[in-house]
Short mmCIF file of C-alpha atoms and ligand atoms in Angstrom, two decimals:
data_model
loop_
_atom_site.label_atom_id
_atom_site.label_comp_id
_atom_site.label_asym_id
_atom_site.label_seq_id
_atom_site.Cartn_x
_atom_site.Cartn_y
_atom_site.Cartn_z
CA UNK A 12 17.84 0.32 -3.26
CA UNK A 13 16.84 1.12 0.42
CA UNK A 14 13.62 2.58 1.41
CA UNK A 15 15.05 5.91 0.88
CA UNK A 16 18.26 6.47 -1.68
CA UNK A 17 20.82 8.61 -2.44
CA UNK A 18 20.26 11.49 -4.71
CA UNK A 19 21.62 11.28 -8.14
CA UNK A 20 23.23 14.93 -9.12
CA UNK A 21 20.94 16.59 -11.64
CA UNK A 22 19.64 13.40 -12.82
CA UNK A 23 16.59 13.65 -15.14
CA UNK A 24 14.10 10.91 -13.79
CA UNK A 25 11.90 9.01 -15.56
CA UNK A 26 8.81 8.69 -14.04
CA UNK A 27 5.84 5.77 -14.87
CA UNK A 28 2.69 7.85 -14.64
CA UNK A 29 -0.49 5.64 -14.10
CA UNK A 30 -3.39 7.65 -13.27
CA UNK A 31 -5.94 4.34 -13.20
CA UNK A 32 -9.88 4.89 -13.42
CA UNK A 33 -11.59 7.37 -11.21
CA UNK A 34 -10.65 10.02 -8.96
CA UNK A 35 -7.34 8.52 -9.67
CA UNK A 36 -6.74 10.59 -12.55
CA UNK A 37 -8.07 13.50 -10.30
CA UNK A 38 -5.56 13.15 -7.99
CA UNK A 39 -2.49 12.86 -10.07
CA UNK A 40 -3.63 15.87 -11.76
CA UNK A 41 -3.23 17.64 -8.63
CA UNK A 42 0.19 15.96 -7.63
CA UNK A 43 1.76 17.21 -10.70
CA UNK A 44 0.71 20.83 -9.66
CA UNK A 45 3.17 20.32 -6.87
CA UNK A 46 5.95 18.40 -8.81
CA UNK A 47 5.91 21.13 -11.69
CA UNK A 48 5.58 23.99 -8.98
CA UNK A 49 8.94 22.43 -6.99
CA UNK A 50 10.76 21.63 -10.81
CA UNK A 51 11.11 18.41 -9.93
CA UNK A 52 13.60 17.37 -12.60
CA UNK A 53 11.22 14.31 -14.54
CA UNK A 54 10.21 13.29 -17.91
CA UNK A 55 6.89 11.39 -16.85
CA UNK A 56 5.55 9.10 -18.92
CA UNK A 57 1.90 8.06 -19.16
CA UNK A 58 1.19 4.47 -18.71
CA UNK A 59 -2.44 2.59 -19.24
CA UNK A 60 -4.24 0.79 -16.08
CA UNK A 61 -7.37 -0.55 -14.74
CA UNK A 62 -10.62 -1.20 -15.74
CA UNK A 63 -11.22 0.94 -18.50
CA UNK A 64 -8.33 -1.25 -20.04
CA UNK A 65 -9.70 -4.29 -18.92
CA UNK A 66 -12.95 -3.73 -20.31
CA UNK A 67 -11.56 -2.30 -23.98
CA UNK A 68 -8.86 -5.11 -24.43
CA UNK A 69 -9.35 -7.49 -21.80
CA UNK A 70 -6.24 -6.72 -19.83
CA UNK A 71 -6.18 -4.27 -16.62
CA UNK A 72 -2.28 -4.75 -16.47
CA UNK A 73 -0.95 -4.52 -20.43
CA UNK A 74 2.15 -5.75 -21.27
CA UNK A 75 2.95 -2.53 -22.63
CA UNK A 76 2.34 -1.13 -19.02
CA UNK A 77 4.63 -3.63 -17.56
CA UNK A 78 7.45 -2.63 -20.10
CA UNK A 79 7.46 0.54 -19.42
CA UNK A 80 7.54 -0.27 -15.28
CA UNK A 81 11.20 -1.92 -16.24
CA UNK A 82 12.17 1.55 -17.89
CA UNK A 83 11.51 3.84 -15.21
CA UNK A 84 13.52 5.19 -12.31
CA UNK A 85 10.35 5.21 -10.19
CA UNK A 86 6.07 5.53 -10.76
CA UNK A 87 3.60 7.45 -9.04
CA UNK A 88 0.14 5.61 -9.12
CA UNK A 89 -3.49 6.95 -8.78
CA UNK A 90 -6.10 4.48 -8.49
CA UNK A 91 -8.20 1.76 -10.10
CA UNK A 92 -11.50 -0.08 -9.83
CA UNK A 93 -11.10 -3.38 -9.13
CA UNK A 94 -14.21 -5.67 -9.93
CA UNK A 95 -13.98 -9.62 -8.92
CA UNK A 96 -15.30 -10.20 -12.52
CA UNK A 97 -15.84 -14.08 -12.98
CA UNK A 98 -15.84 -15.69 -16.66
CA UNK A 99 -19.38 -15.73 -17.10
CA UNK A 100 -19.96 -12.15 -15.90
CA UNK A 101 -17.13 -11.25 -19.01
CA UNK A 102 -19.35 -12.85 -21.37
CA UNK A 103 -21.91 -9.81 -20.59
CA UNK A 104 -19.00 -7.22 -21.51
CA UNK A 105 -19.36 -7.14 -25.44
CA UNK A 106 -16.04 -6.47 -25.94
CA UNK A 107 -14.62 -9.32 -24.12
CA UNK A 108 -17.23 -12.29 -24.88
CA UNK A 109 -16.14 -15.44 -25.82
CA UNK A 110 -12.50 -14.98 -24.26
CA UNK A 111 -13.12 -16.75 -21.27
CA UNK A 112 -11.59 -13.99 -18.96
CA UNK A 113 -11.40 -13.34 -15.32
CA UNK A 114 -10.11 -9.90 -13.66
CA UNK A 115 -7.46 -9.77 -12.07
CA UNK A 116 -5.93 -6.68 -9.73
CA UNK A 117 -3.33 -5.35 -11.15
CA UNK A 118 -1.79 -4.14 -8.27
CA UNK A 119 -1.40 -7.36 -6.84
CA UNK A 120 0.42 -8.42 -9.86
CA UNK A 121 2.76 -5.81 -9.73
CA UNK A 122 3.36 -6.02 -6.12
CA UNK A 123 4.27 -10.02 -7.05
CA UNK A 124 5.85 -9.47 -10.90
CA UNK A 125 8.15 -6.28 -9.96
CA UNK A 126 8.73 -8.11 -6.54
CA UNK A 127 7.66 -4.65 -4.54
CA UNK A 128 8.30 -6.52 -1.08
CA UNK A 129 7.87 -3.41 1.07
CA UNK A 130 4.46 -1.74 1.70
CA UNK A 131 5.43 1.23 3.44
CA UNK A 132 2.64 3.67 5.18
CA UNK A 133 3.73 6.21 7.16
CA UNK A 134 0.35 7.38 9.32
CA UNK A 135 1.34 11.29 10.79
CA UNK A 136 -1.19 13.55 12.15
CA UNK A 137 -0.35 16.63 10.87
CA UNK A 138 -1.43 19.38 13.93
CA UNK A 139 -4.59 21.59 13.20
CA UNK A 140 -6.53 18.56 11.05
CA UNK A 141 -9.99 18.68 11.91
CA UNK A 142 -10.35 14.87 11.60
CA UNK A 143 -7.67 14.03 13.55
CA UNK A 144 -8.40 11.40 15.75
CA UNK A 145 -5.72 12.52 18.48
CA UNK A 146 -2.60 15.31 18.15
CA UNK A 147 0.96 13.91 18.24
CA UNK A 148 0.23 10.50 16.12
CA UNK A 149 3.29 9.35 14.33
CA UNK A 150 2.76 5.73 12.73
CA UNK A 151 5.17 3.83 10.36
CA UNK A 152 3.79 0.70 8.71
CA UNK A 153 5.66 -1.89 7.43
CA UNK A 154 3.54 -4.39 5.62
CA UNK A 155 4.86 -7.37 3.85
CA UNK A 156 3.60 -6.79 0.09
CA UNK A 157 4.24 -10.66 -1.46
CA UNK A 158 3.45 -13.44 0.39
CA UNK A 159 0.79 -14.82 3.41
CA UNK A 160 -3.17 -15.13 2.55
CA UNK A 161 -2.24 -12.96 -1.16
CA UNK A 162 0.10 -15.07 -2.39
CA UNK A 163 -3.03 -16.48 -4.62
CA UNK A 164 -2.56 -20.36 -3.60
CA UNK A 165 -6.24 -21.18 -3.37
CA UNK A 166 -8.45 -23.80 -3.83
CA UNK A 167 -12.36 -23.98 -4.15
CA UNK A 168 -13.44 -26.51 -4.77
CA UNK A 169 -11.29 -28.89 -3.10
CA UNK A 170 -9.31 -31.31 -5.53
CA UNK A 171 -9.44 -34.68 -3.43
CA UNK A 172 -5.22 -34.82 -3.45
CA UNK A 173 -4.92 -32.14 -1.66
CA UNK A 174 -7.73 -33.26 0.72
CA UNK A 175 -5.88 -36.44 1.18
CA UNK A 176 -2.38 -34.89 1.65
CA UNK A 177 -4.28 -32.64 4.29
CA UNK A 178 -5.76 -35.60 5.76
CA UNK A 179 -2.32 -37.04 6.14
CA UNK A 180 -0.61 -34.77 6.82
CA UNK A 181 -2.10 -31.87 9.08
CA UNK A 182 -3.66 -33.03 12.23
CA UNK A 183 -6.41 -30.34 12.22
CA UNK A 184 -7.70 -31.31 9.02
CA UNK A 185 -9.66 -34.00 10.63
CA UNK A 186 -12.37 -31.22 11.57
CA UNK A 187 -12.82 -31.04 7.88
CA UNK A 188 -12.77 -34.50 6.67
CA UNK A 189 -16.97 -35.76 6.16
CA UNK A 190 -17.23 -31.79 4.00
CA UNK A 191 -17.53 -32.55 0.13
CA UNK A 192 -15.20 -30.81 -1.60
CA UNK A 193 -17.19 -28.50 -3.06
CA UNK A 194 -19.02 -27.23 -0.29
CA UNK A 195 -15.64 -25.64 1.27
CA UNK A 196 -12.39 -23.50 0.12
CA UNK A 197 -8.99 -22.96 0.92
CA UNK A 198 -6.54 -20.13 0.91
CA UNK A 199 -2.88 -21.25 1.33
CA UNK A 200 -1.47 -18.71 4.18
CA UNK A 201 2.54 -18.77 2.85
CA UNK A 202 5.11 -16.87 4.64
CA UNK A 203 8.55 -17.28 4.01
CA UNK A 204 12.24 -16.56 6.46
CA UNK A 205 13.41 -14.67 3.88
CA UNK A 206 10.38 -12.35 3.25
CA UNK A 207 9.84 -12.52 6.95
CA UNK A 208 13.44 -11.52 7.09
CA UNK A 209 13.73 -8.39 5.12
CA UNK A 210 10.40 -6.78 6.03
CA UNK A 211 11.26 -6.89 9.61
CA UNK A 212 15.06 -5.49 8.46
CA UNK A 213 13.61 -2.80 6.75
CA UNK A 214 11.48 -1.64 9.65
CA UNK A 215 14.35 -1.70 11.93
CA UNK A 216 16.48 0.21 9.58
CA UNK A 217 14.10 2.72 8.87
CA UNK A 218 13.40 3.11 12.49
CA UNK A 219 17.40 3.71 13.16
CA UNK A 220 17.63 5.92 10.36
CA UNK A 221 14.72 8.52 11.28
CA UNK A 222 15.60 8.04 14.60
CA UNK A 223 12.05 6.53 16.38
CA UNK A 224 12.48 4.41 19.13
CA UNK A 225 10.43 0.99 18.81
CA UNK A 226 9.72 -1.10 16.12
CA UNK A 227 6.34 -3.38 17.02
CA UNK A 228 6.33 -6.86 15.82
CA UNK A 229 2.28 -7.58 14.78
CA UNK A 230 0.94 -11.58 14.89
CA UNK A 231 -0.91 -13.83 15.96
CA UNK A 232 1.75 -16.74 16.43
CA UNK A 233 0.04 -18.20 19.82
CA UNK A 234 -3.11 -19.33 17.41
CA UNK A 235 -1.69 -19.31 13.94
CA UNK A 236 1.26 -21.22 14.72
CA UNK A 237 3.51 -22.03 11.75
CA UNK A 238 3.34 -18.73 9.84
CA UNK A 239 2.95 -16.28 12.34
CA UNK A 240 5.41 -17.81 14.97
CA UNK A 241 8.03 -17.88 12.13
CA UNK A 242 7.39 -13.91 11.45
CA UNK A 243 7.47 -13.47 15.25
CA UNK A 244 10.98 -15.65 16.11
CA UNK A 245 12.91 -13.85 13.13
CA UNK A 246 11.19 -10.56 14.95
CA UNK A 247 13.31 -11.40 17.66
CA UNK A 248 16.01 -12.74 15.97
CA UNK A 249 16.57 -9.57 13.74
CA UNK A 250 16.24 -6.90 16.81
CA UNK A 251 19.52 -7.97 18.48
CA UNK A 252 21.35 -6.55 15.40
CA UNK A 253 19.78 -3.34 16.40
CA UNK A 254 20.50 -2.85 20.01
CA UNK A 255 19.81 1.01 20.07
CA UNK A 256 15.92 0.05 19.18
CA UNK A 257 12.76 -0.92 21.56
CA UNK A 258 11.14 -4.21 20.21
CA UNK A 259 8.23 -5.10 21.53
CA UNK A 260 5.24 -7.42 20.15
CA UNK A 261 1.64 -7.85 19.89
CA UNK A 262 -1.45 -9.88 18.86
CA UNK A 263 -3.15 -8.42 16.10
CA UNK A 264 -6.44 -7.95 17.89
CA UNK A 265 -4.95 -6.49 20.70
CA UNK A 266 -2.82 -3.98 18.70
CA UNK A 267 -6.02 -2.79 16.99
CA UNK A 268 -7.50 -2.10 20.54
CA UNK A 269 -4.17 -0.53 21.81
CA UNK A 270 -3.30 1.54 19.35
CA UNK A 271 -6.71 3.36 19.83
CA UNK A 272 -6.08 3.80 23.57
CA UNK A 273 -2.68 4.23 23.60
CA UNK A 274 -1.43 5.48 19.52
CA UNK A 275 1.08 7.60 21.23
CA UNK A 276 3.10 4.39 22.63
CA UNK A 277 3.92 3.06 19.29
CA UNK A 278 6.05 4.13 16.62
CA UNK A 279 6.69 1.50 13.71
CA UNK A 280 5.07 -1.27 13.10
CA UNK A 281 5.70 -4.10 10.52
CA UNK A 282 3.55 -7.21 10.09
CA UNK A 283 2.95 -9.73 7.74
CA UNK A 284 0.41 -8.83 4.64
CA UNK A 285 -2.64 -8.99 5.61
CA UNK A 286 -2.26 -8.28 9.23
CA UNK A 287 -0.35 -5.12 7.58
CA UNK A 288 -3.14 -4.48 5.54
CA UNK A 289 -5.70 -3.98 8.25
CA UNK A 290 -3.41 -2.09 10.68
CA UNK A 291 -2.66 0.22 8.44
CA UNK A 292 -6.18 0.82 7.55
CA UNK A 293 -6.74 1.37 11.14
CA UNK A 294 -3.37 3.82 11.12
CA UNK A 295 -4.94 5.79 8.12
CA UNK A 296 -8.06 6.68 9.87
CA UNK A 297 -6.82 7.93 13.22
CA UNK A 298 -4.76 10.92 10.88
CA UNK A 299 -7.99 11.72 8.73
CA UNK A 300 -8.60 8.99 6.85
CA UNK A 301 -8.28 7.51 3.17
CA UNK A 302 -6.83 11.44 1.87
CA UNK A 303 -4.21 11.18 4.05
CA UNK A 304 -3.54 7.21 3.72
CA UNK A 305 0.11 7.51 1.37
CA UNK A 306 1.62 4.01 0.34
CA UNK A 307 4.85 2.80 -0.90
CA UNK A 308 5.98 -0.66 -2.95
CA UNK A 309 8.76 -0.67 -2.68
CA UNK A 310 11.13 -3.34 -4.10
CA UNK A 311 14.99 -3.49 -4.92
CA UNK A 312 14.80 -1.87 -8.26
CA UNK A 313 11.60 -0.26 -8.96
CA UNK A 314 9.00 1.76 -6.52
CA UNK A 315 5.43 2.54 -6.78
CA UNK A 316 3.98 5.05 -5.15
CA UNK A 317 0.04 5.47 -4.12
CA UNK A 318 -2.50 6.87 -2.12
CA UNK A 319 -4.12 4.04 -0.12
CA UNK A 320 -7.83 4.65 -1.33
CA UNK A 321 -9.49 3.43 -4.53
CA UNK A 322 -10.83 4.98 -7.37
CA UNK A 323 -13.95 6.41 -5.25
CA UNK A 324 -16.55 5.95 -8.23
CA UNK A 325 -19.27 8.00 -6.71
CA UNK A 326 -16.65 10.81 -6.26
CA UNK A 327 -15.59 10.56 -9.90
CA UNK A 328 -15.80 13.37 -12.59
CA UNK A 329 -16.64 15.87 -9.85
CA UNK A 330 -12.69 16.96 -8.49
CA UNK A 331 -13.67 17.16 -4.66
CA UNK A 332 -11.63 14.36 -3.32
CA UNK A 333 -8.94 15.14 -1.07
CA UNK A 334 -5.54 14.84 -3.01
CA UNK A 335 -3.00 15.16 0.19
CA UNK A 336 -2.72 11.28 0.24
CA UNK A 337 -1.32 11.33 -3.36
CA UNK A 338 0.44 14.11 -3.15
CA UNK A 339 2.37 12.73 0.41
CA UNK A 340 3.28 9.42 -2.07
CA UNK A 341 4.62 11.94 -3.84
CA UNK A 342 6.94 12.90 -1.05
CA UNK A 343 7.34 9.33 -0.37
CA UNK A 344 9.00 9.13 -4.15
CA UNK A 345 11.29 12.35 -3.99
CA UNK A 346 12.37 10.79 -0.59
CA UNK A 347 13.10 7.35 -2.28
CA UNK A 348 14.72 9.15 -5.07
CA UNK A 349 17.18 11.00 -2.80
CA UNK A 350 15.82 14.02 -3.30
CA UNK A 351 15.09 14.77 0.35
CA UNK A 352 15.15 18.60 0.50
CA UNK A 353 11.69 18.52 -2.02
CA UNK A 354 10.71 15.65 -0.29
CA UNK A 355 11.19 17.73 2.57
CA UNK A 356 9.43 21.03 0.80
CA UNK A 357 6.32 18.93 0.10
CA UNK A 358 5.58 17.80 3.43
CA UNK A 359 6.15 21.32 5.07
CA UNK A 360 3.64 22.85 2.53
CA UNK A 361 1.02 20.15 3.01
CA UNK A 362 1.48 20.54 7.27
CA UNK A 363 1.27 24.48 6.36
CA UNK A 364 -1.54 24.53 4.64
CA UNK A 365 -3.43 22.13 7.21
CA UNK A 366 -2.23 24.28 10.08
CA UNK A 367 -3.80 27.37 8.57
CA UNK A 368 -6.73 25.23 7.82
CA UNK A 369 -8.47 27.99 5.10
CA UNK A 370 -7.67 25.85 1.98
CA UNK A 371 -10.49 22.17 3.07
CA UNK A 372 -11.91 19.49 0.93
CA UNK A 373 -14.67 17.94 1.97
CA UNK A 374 -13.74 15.49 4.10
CA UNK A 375 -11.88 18.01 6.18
CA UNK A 376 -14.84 19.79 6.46
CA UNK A 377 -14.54 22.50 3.71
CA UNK A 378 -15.45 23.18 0.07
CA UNK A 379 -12.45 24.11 -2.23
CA UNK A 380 -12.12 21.33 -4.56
CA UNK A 381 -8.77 18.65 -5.19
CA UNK A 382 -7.20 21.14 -7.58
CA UNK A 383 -7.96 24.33 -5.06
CA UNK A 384 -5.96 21.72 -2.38
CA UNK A 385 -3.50 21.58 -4.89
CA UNK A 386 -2.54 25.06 -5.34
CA UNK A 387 -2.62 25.88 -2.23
CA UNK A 388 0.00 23.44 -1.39
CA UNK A 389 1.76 24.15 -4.21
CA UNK A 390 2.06 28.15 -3.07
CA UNK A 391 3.60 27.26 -0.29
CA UNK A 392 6.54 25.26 -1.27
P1 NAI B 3 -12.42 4.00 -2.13
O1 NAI B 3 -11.16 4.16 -1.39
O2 NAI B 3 -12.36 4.21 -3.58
O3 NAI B 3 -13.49 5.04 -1.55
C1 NAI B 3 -14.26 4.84 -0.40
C2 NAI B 3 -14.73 6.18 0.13
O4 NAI B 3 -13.67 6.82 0.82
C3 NAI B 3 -15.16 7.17 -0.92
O5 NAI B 3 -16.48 7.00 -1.32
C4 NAI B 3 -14.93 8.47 -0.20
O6 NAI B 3 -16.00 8.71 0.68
C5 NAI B 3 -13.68 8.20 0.60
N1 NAI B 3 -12.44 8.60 -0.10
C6 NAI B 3 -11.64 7.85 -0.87
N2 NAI B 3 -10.61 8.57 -1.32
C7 NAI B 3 -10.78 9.81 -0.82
C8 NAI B 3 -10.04 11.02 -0.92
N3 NAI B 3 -8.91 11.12 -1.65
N4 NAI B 3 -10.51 12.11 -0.29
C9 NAI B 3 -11.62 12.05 0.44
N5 NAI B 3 -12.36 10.96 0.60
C10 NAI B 3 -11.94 9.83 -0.03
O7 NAI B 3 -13.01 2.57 -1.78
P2 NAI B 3 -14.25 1.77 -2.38
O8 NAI B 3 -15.39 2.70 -2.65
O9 NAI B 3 -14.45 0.64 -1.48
O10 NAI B 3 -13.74 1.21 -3.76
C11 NAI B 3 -13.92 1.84 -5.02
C12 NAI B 3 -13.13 1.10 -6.06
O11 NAI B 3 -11.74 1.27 -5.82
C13 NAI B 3 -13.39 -0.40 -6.04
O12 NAI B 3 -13.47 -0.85 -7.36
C14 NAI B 3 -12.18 -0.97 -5.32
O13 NAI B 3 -11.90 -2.28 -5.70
C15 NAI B 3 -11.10 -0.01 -5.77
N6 NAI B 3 -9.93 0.08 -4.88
C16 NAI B 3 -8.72 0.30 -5.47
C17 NAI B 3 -7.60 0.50 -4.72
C18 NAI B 3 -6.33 0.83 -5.41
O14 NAI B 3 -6.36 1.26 -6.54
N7 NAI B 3 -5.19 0.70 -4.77
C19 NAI B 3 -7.64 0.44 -3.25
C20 NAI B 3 -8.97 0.30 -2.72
C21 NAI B 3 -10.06 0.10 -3.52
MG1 MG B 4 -6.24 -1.98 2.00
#
């Protein structure tokens, strides 16, 4: 499926529902006020994640949870903490001592197991925010979600055949050559045509389809040759199938520092993944930050939709986070789904009730609490 399908007449969907640790389950609360208010026409079905799970049974992804991901027409996601937890810190955990287990993210696995290729951030600054950074923004990231520094190829320490097949084979390596092996790491950077390929496709179809004018190509290919030189000559490549759309390109540094100057000049963006990651960071913040940050992963079959922040521990228990991010992935999903006149409904509510600016959490500036946020968006559907 594209990044946004055709609606299926009076479907019932089946939704994953993964709330995670946290303010994640805070959140989703609140995004269900505005699915049940619209009648959004879904059987949603609850599915365990994150570090509670890890701790009770040693698993923050169960396999349980990844059966039910293969059932679904689409999931919504909250949020989950994410500890790098090495064996010998398990062994502290009661529960898990003597298994010899390390955490792992479980988004990350999903994004790689369910092959969600597409990270998909669309940064808008709704008029009348208070933390704003500048009226009129209207950002689209497209982040590769599989490959480059998180594909998970890493070494430390250094096994001595890959330092010799370095050594052999890749003239910079020299630099490295008198370093022990333990007393340096690598991370594998791997970037491939064809997830080059479709991420860049994707951007330039969605950018023809909504009808913006430029798609950006981010790198660094004049220092980081191989990888980011690849992603920038399929760039080019892929734009002369779409002659009605700008392409232009930038360093990554320099499109941090531009799009602060200048974020009215851009328009989509699409990079590789961690490149994506930061810029879209960076997008987040100048429309209000982490409760406005909404995320798709997106794949061919399945979707997952999330807001971009974390399970905000020092927030948790107390319902005063800012739920628009989730409940804009929500959007993202009804749009996905087809269903593009709610998808539609939810994002006029949410710019409503920011316009009228009487309904604030706190990072807006108010007091009314995630479910207040939720209602009041939910009235105005
Ligand atoms: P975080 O995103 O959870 O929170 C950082 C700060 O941002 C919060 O303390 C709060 O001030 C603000 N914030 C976050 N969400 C907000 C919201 N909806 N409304 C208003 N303000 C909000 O990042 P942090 O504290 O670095 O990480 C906490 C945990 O979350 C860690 O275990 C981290 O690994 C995990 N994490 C999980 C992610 C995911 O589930 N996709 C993404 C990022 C972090
Ligand atoms: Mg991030």
């Amino acid at each position: 499926m594209s990044v946004s399908g055709e609606k299926a007449q009076g479907k019932k969907y089946k939704i994953a529902w993964l709330p995670g640790d946290g303010i994640g389950k805070e959140v989703m609360e609140a995004a269900r006020i505005v699915l049940d208010k619209l009648k959004f026409n879904a059987e949603y079905i609850h599915g365990d994640i994150g570090w509670e799970f890890w701790c009770k049974e040693g698993e923050s992804f169960p396999q349980r949870t990844i059966d039910l991901l293969k059932s679904v027409d689409a999931s919504m996601f909250g949020a989950i903490t994410s500890k790098p937890v090495k064996a010998a810190e398990a062994e502290l955990v009661p529960e898990l001592k003597g298994k010899g287990l390390v955490y792992r993210s479980p988004i990350v696995r999903m994004r790689q197991l369910f092959d969600l290729w597409t990270c998909l951030r669309p940064c808008k600054a709704y008029p009348g925010n208070p933390i704003n950074y500048k009226e009129g923004i209207d950002l689209v990231v497209f982040r590769e979600n599989t490959e480059d520094l998180y594909a998970g190829v890493e070494f430390s320490p250094v096994p001595q055949e890959v330092k010799d097949v370095l050594l052999k084979n890749a003239k910079g390596f020299a630099a490295f050559k008198d370093v022990p092996l333990d007393q340096y790491a690598i991370t594998c950077k791997i970037n491939t045509r064809k997830g080059s390929e479709r991420i860049i496709r994707a951007a330039f179809e969605y950018a023809k389809k909504h009808g913006y004018p430029k798609v950006t190509i981010i790198h660094k290919a004049n220092v980081v040759r191989a990888t980011e030189g690849l992603f920038l000559d399929i760039g080019k490549e892929v734009a002369k199938d779409f002659p009605g759309i700008q392409m232009d390109d930038a360093n990554i540094d320099a499109i941090c520092m531009w799009l602060l100057k200048n974020p009215k000049n851009y328009s989509v963006l699409v990079a590789t993944n961690m490149f994506g990651d930061i810029v879209s960071d960076l997008c987040a913040q100048m429309v209000g930050g982490l409760g406005f940050g909404c995320s798709g992963n997106i794949g061919d079959k399945l979707a997952v939709f999330e807001p971009t922040h974390g399970s905000a521990p020092k927030y948790a228990g107390q319902y005063k986070t800012n739920p628009i991010a989730t409940i804009l992935a929500a959007k993202m999903m009804l749009d996905w789904l087809g269903e593009k006149e709610m998808g539609a409904r939810v994002e006029n509510a949410v710019a409503t009730v920011i316009k009228e600016g009487k309904v604030r959490t706190y990072d807006m500036g108010g007091s009314n609490t995630t479910l207040e946020m939720a209602e009041a968006i939910a009235a105005k559907l």
